[in-house]
Short mmCIF file of C-alpha atoms and ligand atoms in Angstrom, two decimals:
data_model
loop_
_atom_site.label_atom_id
_atom_site.label_comp_id
_atom_site.label_asym_id
_atom_site.label_seq_id
_atom_site.Cartn_x
_atom_site.Cartn_y
_atom_site.Cartn_z
CA MET A 1 -11.93 0.57 -42.56
CA ALA A 2 -10.84 1.34 -39.02
CA LYS A 3 -10.18 5.00 -38.34
CA ASN A 4 -6.83 5.88 -36.77
CA SER A 5 -6.10 9.04 -34.80
CA VAL A 6 -3.18 10.21 -32.68
CA THR A 7 -3.61 11.17 -29.04
CA PHE A 8 -1.14 11.76 -26.25
CA SER A 9 -1.60 10.04 -22.88
CA CYS A 10 0.09 10.50 -19.54
CA SER A 11 1.86 7.24 -18.71
CA ASN A 12 1.48 7.94 -15.01
CA CYS A 13 -2.23 8.59 -14.64
CA GLY A 14 -3.69 8.01 -18.11
CA HIS A 15 -4.86 11.59 -18.73
CA SER A 16 -5.17 12.09 -22.48
CA SER A 17 -4.80 15.15 -24.64
CA VAL A 18 -4.90 15.92 -28.37
CA ARG A 19 -1.44 17.50 -28.14
CA TRP A 20 1.79 16.72 -26.30
CA LEU A 21 2.13 18.38 -22.89
CA GLY A 22 5.33 18.81 -20.85
CA CYS A 23 3.56 18.58 -17.51
CA CYS A 24 0.41 16.54 -16.91
CA PRO A 25 -2.44 18.81 -15.70
CA SER A 26 -3.97 15.88 -13.83
CA CYS A 27 -1.07 14.39 -11.82
CA ASN A 28 1.64 17.09 -12.35
CA GLU A 29 4.15 14.51 -13.63
CA TRP A 30 6.76 15.92 -16.05
CA ASN A 31 7.67 14.34 -19.40
CA SER A 32 5.11 11.59 -18.99
CA PHE A 33 3.13 12.13 -22.22
CA ILE A 34 3.51 9.52 -24.90
CA GLU A 35 2.04 9.41 -28.36
CA GLU A 36 -0.59 6.79 -28.99
CA LYS A 37 -2.32 5.73 -32.13
CA SER A 38 -5.86 4.93 -31.12
CA GLN A 39 -7.75 2.69 -33.43
CA ALA A 40 -11.49 2.26 -33.47
CA LEU A 41 -12.42 -1.41 -33.04
CA PRO A 42 -13.69 -3.06 -36.19
CA SER A 43 -17.37 -3.81 -36.08
CA SER A 44 -16.73 -7.60 -35.96
CA SER A 45 -15.15 -7.37 -32.53
CA ALA A 46 -17.89 -5.05 -31.34
CA LYS A 47 -20.44 -7.65 -32.39
CA LYS A 48 -18.55 -10.33 -30.52
CA GLY A 49 -19.05 -8.12 -27.47
CA LEU A 50 -15.35 -8.20 -26.72
CA ASN A 51 -15.33 -5.05 -24.74
CA ARG A 52 -17.97 -2.60 -25.88
CA SER A 53 -21.48 -2.56 -27.17
CA VAL A 54 -22.32 -0.13 -29.95
CA VAL A 55 -26.02 -0.78 -30.29
CA ALA A 56 -28.18 1.66 -28.34
CA GLU A 57 -31.28 0.05 -26.90
CA THR A 58 -33.79 0.73 -24.16
CA VAL A 59 -32.55 -1.03 -21.04
CA GLU A 60 -34.43 -2.86 -18.28
CA LEU A 61 -34.39 -1.25 -14.84
CA TYR A 62 -34.90 -3.19 -11.60
CA PRO A 63 -35.82 -2.36 -8.01
CA LEU A 64 -33.26 -3.67 -5.47
CA LYS A 65 -35.61 -6.39 -4.19
CA ASP A 66 -35.61 -8.08 -7.62
CA ILE A 67 -31.86 -8.19 -7.90
CA LYS A 68 -30.52 -11.68 -7.24
CA PHE A 69 -27.93 -11.80 -4.55
CA SER A 70 -25.91 -14.78 -3.45
CA GLU A 71 -24.02 -14.66 -0.21
CA GLN A 72 -20.71 -15.63 -1.77
CA GLY A 73 -17.89 -16.81 0.38
CA ARG A 74 -14.50 -15.22 0.15
CA MET A 75 -11.71 -17.36 -1.24
CA LEU A 76 -9.20 -17.85 1.56
CA SER A 77 -5.62 -18.84 0.83
CA GLY A 78 -4.62 -19.63 4.39
CA ILE A 79 -1.78 -17.08 4.11
CA LYS A 80 -3.15 -14.89 6.88
CA GLU A 81 -1.26 -11.70 6.05
CA TRP A 82 -2.58 -11.83 2.46
CA ASP A 83 -6.14 -12.79 3.40
CA THR A 84 -6.42 -9.98 5.98
CA VAL A 85 -5.17 -7.26 3.66
CA LEU A 86 -7.62 -8.37 0.97
CA GLY A 87 -10.51 -8.01 3.43
CA ASN A 88 -10.74 -11.64 4.55
CA GLY A 89 -9.90 -13.39 1.27
CA ILE A 90 -10.61 -12.77 -2.40
CA MET A 91 -14.13 -11.78 -3.39
CA PRO A 92 -15.33 -13.91 -6.33
CA GLY A 93 -15.67 -11.86 -9.51
CA SER A 94 -13.39 -9.05 -8.35
CA LEU A 95 -10.60 -7.43 -10.35
CA LEU A 96 -7.53 -6.74 -8.22
CA VAL A 97 -4.15 -5.16 -8.97
CA LEU A 98 -0.93 -6.05 -7.19
CA THR A 99 1.68 -3.42 -7.81
CA GLY A 100 5.17 -2.51 -6.62
CA ASP A 101 8.69 -1.85 -7.89
CA PRO A 102 10.17 -4.40 -10.29
CA GLY A 103 11.89 -7.18 -8.32
CA ILE A 104 10.09 -6.47 -5.05
CA GLY A 105 8.47 -9.93 -4.95
CA LYS A 106 5.05 -9.68 -6.65
CA SER A 107 5.46 -12.88 -8.66
CA THR A 108 6.85 -14.72 -5.64
CA LEU A 109 3.90 -13.64 -3.46
CA LEU A 110 1.35 -14.56 -6.12
CA LEU A 111 2.93 -17.96 -6.64
CA HIS A 112 2.68 -18.68 -2.90
CA VAL A 113 -0.94 -17.49 -2.86
CA ALA A 114 -1.89 -19.36 -6.06
CA HIS A 115 -0.28 -22.54 -4.74
CA LYS A 116 -2.39 -22.38 -1.56
CA LEU A 117 -5.60 -21.33 -3.33
CA ALA A 118 -5.27 -24.15 -5.86
CA GLN A 119 -5.91 -26.66 -3.08
CA ASN A 120 -9.56 -25.56 -2.97
CA TYR A 121 -10.17 -23.55 -6.14
CA SER A 122 -9.28 -23.79 -9.80
CA VAL A 123 -6.56 -21.25 -10.52
CA PHE A 124 -4.97 -20.35 -13.89
CA TYR A 125 -1.67 -18.48 -13.79
CA PHE A 126 -0.80 -16.56 -16.98
CA SER A 127 2.86 -15.69 -16.71
CA SER A 128 3.38 -13.35 -19.65
CA GLU A 129 6.58 -11.95 -18.17
CA GLU A 130 8.51 -15.13 -17.51
CA SER A 131 8.85 -18.39 -19.37
CA LEU A 132 7.27 -21.52 -17.95
CA GLU A 133 10.75 -22.90 -17.09
CA GLN A 134 11.51 -19.78 -15.05
CA VAL A 135 8.20 -20.14 -13.24
CA LYS A 136 8.95 -23.79 -12.50
CA LEU A 137 12.38 -22.90 -11.11
CA ARG A 138 10.81 -20.35 -8.79
CA ALA A 139 8.09 -22.77 -7.71
CA MET A 140 10.78 -25.36 -6.88
CA ARG A 141 12.76 -22.78 -4.95
CA ILE A 142 9.81 -21.75 -2.81
CA GLN A 143 8.45 -25.30 -2.57
CA SER A 144 5.16 -24.42 -4.17
CA MET A 145 4.64 -27.32 -6.54
CA ASN A 146 0.94 -28.03 -6.87
CA ASP A 147 -0.43 -30.10 -9.70
CA LYS A 148 -3.80 -28.42 -9.50
CA LEU A 149 -2.34 -25.02 -10.36
CA LEU A 150 -2.21 -24.52 -14.14
CA PHE A 151 0.20 -22.24 -15.99
CA SER A 152 0.45 -20.61 -19.38
CA ASP A 153 2.85 -18.03 -20.79
CA ARG A 154 0.31 -16.53 -23.20
CA ALA A 155 0.10 -12.74 -23.30
CA ASN A 156 -2.69 -12.36 -25.85
CA ILE A 157 -5.69 -11.13 -23.91
CA GLU A 158 -8.26 -12.48 -26.39
CA SER A 159 -6.88 -16.01 -25.91
CA ILE A 160 -6.76 -15.60 -22.13
CA ILE A 161 -10.38 -14.46 -22.03
CA GLN A 162 -11.52 -17.18 -24.42
CA THR A 163 -9.81 -19.84 -22.27
CA ALA A 164 -11.32 -18.44 -19.06
CA GLN A 165 -14.82 -18.23 -20.57
CA GLU A 166 -14.65 -21.83 -21.71
CA ARG A 167 -13.00 -23.46 -18.70
CA LYS A 168 -14.47 -21.21 -16.00
CA PRO A 169 -11.75 -21.18 -13.34
CA ASP A 170 -12.41 -19.46 -9.99
CA ILE A 171 -9.35 -17.26 -10.24
CA ILE A 172 -7.00 -16.13 -12.98
CA ILE A 173 -3.68 -14.42 -12.32
CA ILE A 174 -2.06 -12.25 -14.98
CA ASP A 175 1.62 -11.49 -14.37
CA SER A 176 2.00 -8.82 -15.72
CA ILE A 177 -0.70 -6.78 -17.44
CA GLN A 178 1.99 -4.55 -18.96
CA ASN A 179 3.07 -7.48 -21.14
CA CYS A 180 -0.42 -8.38 -22.31
CA PHE A 181 -1.94 -7.08 -25.51
CA PHE A 182 -5.03 -6.96 -27.65
CA SER A 183 -4.01 -8.10 -31.11
CA GLU A 184 -6.47 -5.66 -32.69
CA THR A 185 -4.96 -2.60 -31.01
CA GLN A 186 -1.90 -1.65 -33.00
CA THR A 187 0.24 -0.37 -30.15
CA PHE A 188 2.93 -1.97 -28.04
CA PRO A 189 2.03 -3.76 -24.81
CA GLY A 190 2.36 -1.52 -21.78
CA THR A 191 1.06 1.68 -23.37
CA VAL A 192 -1.82 3.54 -21.73
CA GLY A 193 -4.22 2.42 -24.47
CA GLN A 194 -3.28 -1.28 -24.23
CA LEU A 195 -3.38 -1.22 -20.45
CA ARG A 196 -6.83 0.34 -20.41
CA GLU A 197 -8.29 -1.94 -23.07
CA THR A 198 -6.88 -5.17 -21.62
CA SER A 199 -7.97 -4.25 -18.08
CA PHE A 200 -11.43 -3.24 -19.25
CA ALA A 201 -11.85 -6.57 -21.03
CA LEU A 202 -10.69 -8.39 -17.88
CA MET A 203 -13.15 -6.40 -15.80
CA ARG A 204 -16.01 -7.54 -18.07
CA LEU A 205 -14.75 -11.11 -17.76
CA ALA A 206 -14.63 -10.85 -13.95
CA LYS A 207 -18.11 -9.38 -13.61
CA GLU A 208 -19.92 -11.39 -16.28
CA HIS A 209 -18.41 -14.78 -15.47
CA ASN A 210 -17.78 -14.32 -11.76
CA ILE A 211 -14.07 -15.08 -12.11
CA ALA A 212 -11.69 -13.28 -9.75
CA VAL A 213 -8.88 -11.70 -11.75
CA ILE A 214 -5.59 -10.64 -10.14
CA ILE A 215 -3.22 -8.63 -12.30
CA THR A 216 0.28 -7.43 -11.52
CA CYS A 217 1.50 -4.05 -12.71
CA HIS A 218 4.98 -2.63 -12.08
CA ILE A 219 5.44 0.89 -10.82
CA THR A 220 7.14 2.67 -13.69
CA LYS A 221 9.77 5.33 -13.12
CA GLU A 222 10.16 6.55 -16.69
CA GLY A 223 7.29 7.46 -18.93
CA HIS A 224 7.77 4.70 -21.54
CA MET A 225 5.32 2.35 -19.93
CA ALA A 226 1.98 3.05 -18.29
CA GLY A 227 1.81 2.54 -14.55
CA PRO A 228 -0.78 1.31 -12.04
CA LYS A 229 -2.38 4.75 -11.60
CA THR A 230 -3.93 4.29 -15.05
CA LEU A 231 -5.94 1.37 -13.69
CA GLU A 232 -6.87 2.50 -10.18
CA HIS A 233 -10.30 3.87 -11.04
CA MET A 234 -11.58 0.78 -12.83
CA VAL A 235 -10.49 -2.03 -10.50
CA ASP A 236 -11.97 -3.27 -7.21
CA GLY A 237 -8.76 -3.30 -5.25
CA VAL A 238 -5.22 -1.93 -5.48
CA PHE A 239 -2.49 -3.48 -3.33
CA TYR A 240 1.09 -2.22 -3.09
CA LEU A 241 3.98 -4.47 -2.16
CA GLN A 242 6.71 -2.32 -0.67
CA GLY A 243 10.15 -3.08 0.67
CA GLU A 244 11.97 -2.32 3.85
CA ASP A 245 15.45 -3.68 3.34
CA ARG A 246 16.54 -3.78 6.94
CA TRP A 247 14.96 -7.14 7.68
CA HIS A 248 14.11 -7.93 4.06
CA THR A 249 10.60 -7.00 5.13
CA ARG A 250 7.91 -6.69 2.50
CA ILE A 251 4.78 -4.74 3.39
CA LEU A 252 1.54 -5.43 1.52
CA ARG A 253 -0.72 -2.37 1.72
CA SER A 254 -4.27 -1.90 0.49
CA VAL A 255 -4.77 1.54 -1.03
CA LYS A 256 -8.15 0.77 -2.56
CA ASN A 257 -10.44 -2.07 -1.60
CA ARG A 258 -14.13 -2.18 -2.42
CA PHE A 259 -14.50 -5.28 -0.25
CA GLY A 260 -12.33 -4.55 2.77
CA ALA A 261 -10.68 -1.98 5.02
CA LEU A 262 -8.33 0.62 3.62
CA HIS A 263 -4.70 0.93 4.67
CA GLU A 264 -4.63 -2.60 6.02
CA LEU A 265 -1.06 -3.86 6.21
CA GLY A 266 0.39 -7.34 5.80
CA PHE A 267 4.00 -8.18 6.66
CA PHE A 268 6.29 -10.67 4.97
CA SER A 269 9.97 -11.40 5.01
CA MET A 270 11.90 -12.28 1.83
CA THR A 271 14.00 -15.35 2.53
CA GLU A 272 15.97 -17.88 0.48
CA ASN A 273 12.78 -19.91 0.16
CA GLY A 274 10.39 -17.16 -0.81
CA LEU A 275 8.18 -14.89 1.25
CA GLU A 276 7.43 -15.84 4.82
CA GLU A 277 4.68 -14.30 6.86
CA VAL A 278 5.62 -12.08 9.80
CA PRO A 279 2.54 -12.27 12.00
CA HIS A 280 4.15 -10.68 15.08
CA ILE A 281 5.45 -7.51 13.49
CA ASN A 282 5.54 -5.58 16.77
CA GLN A 283 8.10 -8.03 18.09
CA TYR A 284 10.32 -7.15 15.11
CA LEU A 285 9.72 -3.44 15.50
CA LEU A 286 10.42 -3.43 19.24
CA GLN A 287 13.73 -5.30 18.79
CA GLU A 288 15.10 -2.04 17.45
CA THR A 289 14.04 0.24 20.29
CA THR A 290 16.61 1.72 22.61
CA ASP A 291 15.28 3.81 25.54
CA ALA A 292 17.99 6.36 24.59
CA PRO A 293 17.58 10.16 24.71
CA GLY A 294 15.46 11.32 21.77
CA ALA A 295 13.53 8.04 21.44
CA VAL A 296 9.83 7.64 22.32
CA LEU A 297 7.39 4.87 21.51
CA MET A 298 4.06 5.55 19.89
CA SER A 299 1.32 3.46 18.40
CA SER A 300 -0.23 3.85 14.98
CA LEU A 301 -3.40 2.08 13.96
CA GLU A 302 -2.83 0.72 10.45
CA GLY A 303 -6.11 -0.76 9.24
CA SER A 304 -7.16 -2.91 12.17
CA ARG A 305 -3.66 -3.55 13.49
CA PRO A 306 -1.89 -1.41 16.09
CA LEU A 307 1.81 -0.98 15.31
CA LEU A 308 4.28 -0.05 18.01
CA LEU A 309 6.79 2.34 16.53
CA GLU A 310 9.67 4.38 17.81
CA VAL A 311 9.94 8.08 17.01
CA GLN A 312 13.58 9.17 17.10
CA ALA A 313 14.74 12.78 17.21
CA LEU A 314 18.16 14.39 17.05
CA ILE A 315 18.52 18.08 17.90
CA ILE A 316 21.83 19.87 17.42
CA LEU A 317 22.84 23.52 17.20
CA ALA A 318 22.68 24.66 13.58
CA LYS A 319 26.11 25.37 12.12
CA PHE A 320 24.97 26.93 8.86
CA GLY A 321 22.58 29.75 8.05
CA VAL A 322 19.23 28.01 7.67
CA PRO A 323 18.65 25.20 10.22
CA GLN A 324 17.91 21.82 8.65
CA ARG A 325 14.70 19.83 9.09
CA VAL A 326 15.21 16.26 7.89
CA ILE A 327 12.10 14.17 8.53
CA THR A 328 11.37 10.61 7.44
CA GLY A 329 8.25 8.58 8.15
CA LEU A 330 6.28 11.55 9.50
CA ASP A 331 4.55 14.50 7.94
CA HIS A 332 7.13 17.28 7.58
CA LYS A 333 4.63 20.03 8.40
CA ARG A 334 3.45 18.26 11.56
CA VAL A 335 6.98 18.04 13.01
CA VAL A 336 7.71 21.69 12.17
CA LEU A 337 4.41 22.69 13.81
CA ILE A 338 5.12 20.76 17.03
CA ALA A 339 8.60 22.34 17.20
CA ALA A 340 6.98 25.77 16.78
CA ILE A 341 4.44 25.08 19.56
CA LEU A 342 7.23 24.00 21.94
CA GLU A 343 9.31 27.05 21.01
CA LYS A 344 6.38 29.40 21.64
CA TYR A 345 5.22 28.03 25.01
CA LEU A 346 8.38 26.50 26.49
CA HIS A 347 10.83 29.11 25.09
CA ILE A 348 13.10 26.46 23.64
CA LYS A 349 15.03 27.80 20.66
CA PHE A 350 14.38 25.03 18.15
CA SER A 351 14.68 27.64 15.40
CA ALA A 352 18.43 27.78 16.07
CA HIS A 353 18.79 23.99 15.89
CA ASP A 354 18.90 21.36 13.19
CA ILE A 355 16.05 18.88 13.63
CA PHE A 356 16.27 15.28 12.44
CA VAL A 357 13.27 13.02 13.07
CA LYS A 358 12.51 9.51 11.85
CA VAL A 359 10.19 6.60 12.57
CA SER A 360 11.52 3.07 12.97
CA GLY A 361 10.53 0.25 10.63
CA GLY A 362 10.22 2.33 7.45
CA ILE A 363 6.55 2.97 8.16
CA LYS A 364 4.90 6.30 7.40
CA VAL A 365 2.75 7.76 10.18
CA THR A 366 0.13 10.36 9.34
CA GLU A 367 -2.05 10.29 12.44
CA SER A 368 -2.33 13.29 14.75
CA SER A 369 -2.05 10.93 17.74
CA SER A 370 1.71 11.02 17.07
CA ASP A 371 1.92 14.70 18.22
CA LEU A 372 2.86 13.97 21.81
CA ALA A 373 5.47 11.37 20.83
CA ILE A 374 7.07 13.88 18.45
CA ALA A 375 7.09 16.58 21.16
CA LEU A 376 8.62 14.25 23.76
CA ALA A 377 11.24 12.96 21.30
CA LEU A 378 12.26 16.55 20.46
CA LEU A 379 12.46 17.53 24.13
CA SER A 380 14.24 14.33 25.14
CA SER A 381 16.95 14.92 22.54
CA TYR A 382 17.18 18.63 23.34
CA PHE A 383 17.68 17.96 27.06
CA GLN A 384 19.76 14.86 26.25
CA GLN A 385 17.75 12.90 28.78
CA ALA A 386 15.94 9.63 28.16
CA LEU A 387 12.31 9.14 29.11
CA PRO A 388 11.39 6.45 31.66
CA GLU A 389 12.12 2.95 30.34
CA LYS A 390 9.43 1.46 28.03
CA SER A 391 7.24 4.56 27.82
CA MET A 392 4.82 5.42 25.07
CA ALA A 393 2.97 8.63 24.16
CA LEU A 394 -0.44 9.02 22.50
CA ALA A 395 -2.12 12.44 22.30
CA GLU A 396 -2.85 15.25 19.91
CA ILE A 397 -1.46 18.74 20.59
CA SER A 398 -3.51 21.80 19.70
CA LEU A 399 -2.05 25.13 18.56
CA THR A 400 -2.67 26.55 22.04
CA GLY A 401 -0.40 23.91 23.55
CA ALA A 402 -3.27 21.91 25.08
CA LEU A 403 -3.16 18.11 24.88
CA ARG A 404 -6.22 16.49 23.32
CA PRO A 405 -7.45 12.92 23.89
CA ILE A 406 -7.73 10.58 20.92
CA ASN A 407 -10.53 8.21 20.02
CA GLY A 408 -10.44 4.47 20.47
CA ILE A 409 -6.99 3.93 21.91
CA GLU A 410 -7.91 0.82 23.89
CA THR A 411 -6.71 -1.62 21.17
CA GLN A 412 -3.42 0.26 20.97
CA LEU A 413 -2.98 0.27 24.73
CA LYS A 414 -3.81 -3.43 24.99
CA GLU A 415 -1.15 -4.22 22.37
CA ALA A 416 1.35 -1.97 24.20
CA GLN A 417 0.76 -3.76 27.48
CA LYS A 418 1.25 -7.12 25.78
CA PHE A 419 4.78 -5.96 25.02
CA GLY A 420 5.50 -4.73 28.52
CA ILE A 421 5.06 -0.97 28.03
CA LYS A 422 5.00 0.45 31.54
CA THR A 423 4.25 4.18 31.20
CA ILE A 424 1.73 5.68 28.80
CA PHE A 425 1.63 9.47 28.43
CA VAL A 426 -1.84 10.67 27.42
CA ALA A 427 -3.99 13.82 27.53
CA GLN A 428 -5.77 14.80 30.76
CA GLY A 429 -9.21 14.09 29.33
CA GLN A 430 -8.30 10.66 27.93
CA LYS A 431 -10.57 7.94 29.25
CA THR A 432 -8.60 4.76 29.72
CA THR A 433 -8.57 1.70 31.92
CA ALA A 434 -4.89 1.06 31.24
CA THR A 435 -2.51 0.96 34.17
CA GLY A 436 0.55 3.20 34.01
CA ALA A 437 -1.27 6.11 32.32
CA VAL A 438 0.35 9.49 33.10
CA LYS A 439 -1.89 12.42 32.16
CA PHE A 440 -0.89 15.93 31.06
CA SER A 441 -3.21 18.79 30.19
CA SER A 442 -0.74 21.02 28.31
CA VAL A 443 2.78 21.13 26.91
CA TYR A 444 3.93 23.21 29.92
CA GLN A 445 3.74 20.08 32.09
CA LEU A 446 6.03 18.13 29.76
CA LEU A 447 8.99 19.96 31.27
CA GLU A 448 8.36 18.08 34.54
CA LEU A 449 9.84 15.03 32.84
CA PHE A 450 13.21 16.66 32.28
CA THR A 451 15.55 17.92 34.94
CA GLU A 452 18.86 18.31 33.14
CA VAL A 453 20.30 21.64 32.07
CA PRO A 454 19.68 22.25 28.33
CA GLN A 455 22.64 21.97 25.90
P1 TYD B 501 9.95 -11.37 -7.99
O1 TYD B 501 8.85 -12.07 -7.33
O2 TYD B 501 10.41 -11.89 -9.31
O3 TYD B 501 9.65 -9.80 -8.13
P2 TYD B 501 8.61 -9.03 -9.07
O4 TYD B 501 7.64 -10.03 -9.59
O5 TYD B 501 7.98 -8.02 -8.15
O6 TYD B 501 9.41 -8.36 -10.13
O7 TYD B 501 11.15 -11.33 -6.94
C1 TYD B 501 12.42 -11.20 -7.35
C2 TYD B 501 13.37 -10.95 -6.21
O8 TYD B 501 13.11 -11.72 -5.05
C3 TYD B 501 14.76 -11.30 -6.65
O9 TYD B 501 15.57 -10.18 -6.37
C4 TYD B 501 15.16 -12.48 -5.86
C5 TYD B 501 14.27 -12.44 -4.66
N1 TYD B 501 13.90 -13.76 -4.19
C6 TYD B 501 14.37 -14.23 -2.97
O10 TYD B 501 15.13 -13.56 -2.28
N2 TYD B 501 13.96 -15.46 -2.51
C7 TYD B 501 13.12 -16.23 -3.24
O11 TYD B 501 12.78 -17.35 -2.80
C8 TYD B 501 12.65 -15.76 -4.51
C9 TYD B 501 11.72 -16.60 -5.36
C10 TYD B 501 13.05 -14.51 -4.93
MG1 MG B 502 7.34 -10.57 -11.62
#
């Protein structure tokens, strides 16, 4: 008889414990522990090799030269933003997770991708979350009707695996994994245990039968259902679909990719007829720029793509006791540090002012090359004087106030010049062939740009 025992698992990261914990020691999430009855698999399923082998045996070991290797081509969909983020298409036999908030557009994106892929590959779409009629309605809406693409609404993972093993498609899509279940595990779909077991079985399927498996997994806010963090360690790639409501933009971001670059971004726009690619994102981003006091352009290299972003600052005298620092899209500590450097060397009393800083386009910048743009935005707002029209800044600032060059800015500068950026503020030591480069060696020289009397 199968042996049952009770464990508690964190629904955020999957950490398990023999007793309930208020705060997860692994991911520090509160109230995320849920009780799970774990059940040992009956020996019949172990024999079938469903997901684990119980027989210990001496294994064969091989030198690398004896391991067979086929130069497998990536499966390209033709949707460039998707293919690039995945590392130039889908690697056969890989297990990938597409995650994001409910309603962000995961199913819509996958339907577009599956529709295109089905022209050259056999694709099975298991829509456990929506009925087949709902899927058909969506496919009609986004004009993605393709007879080669096959659908099922089954959620039972044993049946899905059996079907895939028999019919050997190139790709299967499971939308969503939180609705799928192993009939032998006596817990609800979406629990940490079910999520782990179903994903593990799909990983075996992907590797042993060379079938690419794409699963969707919602980000969960409450602890009732396990989230994508539970799966991150066992899959080949994790892709987040995020929203920026201003232009109905959807950003596809790779946070883990065994077969491609990290932090690669893809841009889409949610329209009446589904997701459309936005290949010229900088054009969108630059539409918003103003050349007003407090605004400076910078460039951030996201994966292989340079993005042209505007850093905006607003400095006003603090009216209440502790001055406010409200910062979005940039590292809070970095902005506070730059303000402190300027206060120390230029004797500007930022400590008596409220500081508001944001980055356009809802994109988060972490690079230290943004230092100079932050400094110039703060100064430009403080002096209430705009910088020269279409100017961009790219340099790191050290604690001594010296400006430091940054590596490999040529791609960024080339992109900037494509969009008519005229002046580029860089560090003295920066090697560049770009025209319009204005070089500074320390923060003291930044004052040369401003002539107005401070507020
Ligand atoms: P969906 O792909 O179902 O999201 P997810 O799978 O991540 O839960 O997207 C649902 C949202 O997208 C819904 O709010 C309606 C919107 N939408 C459009 O605006 N245009 C479209 O063509 C489609 C199919 C959906
Ligand atoms: Mg969906």
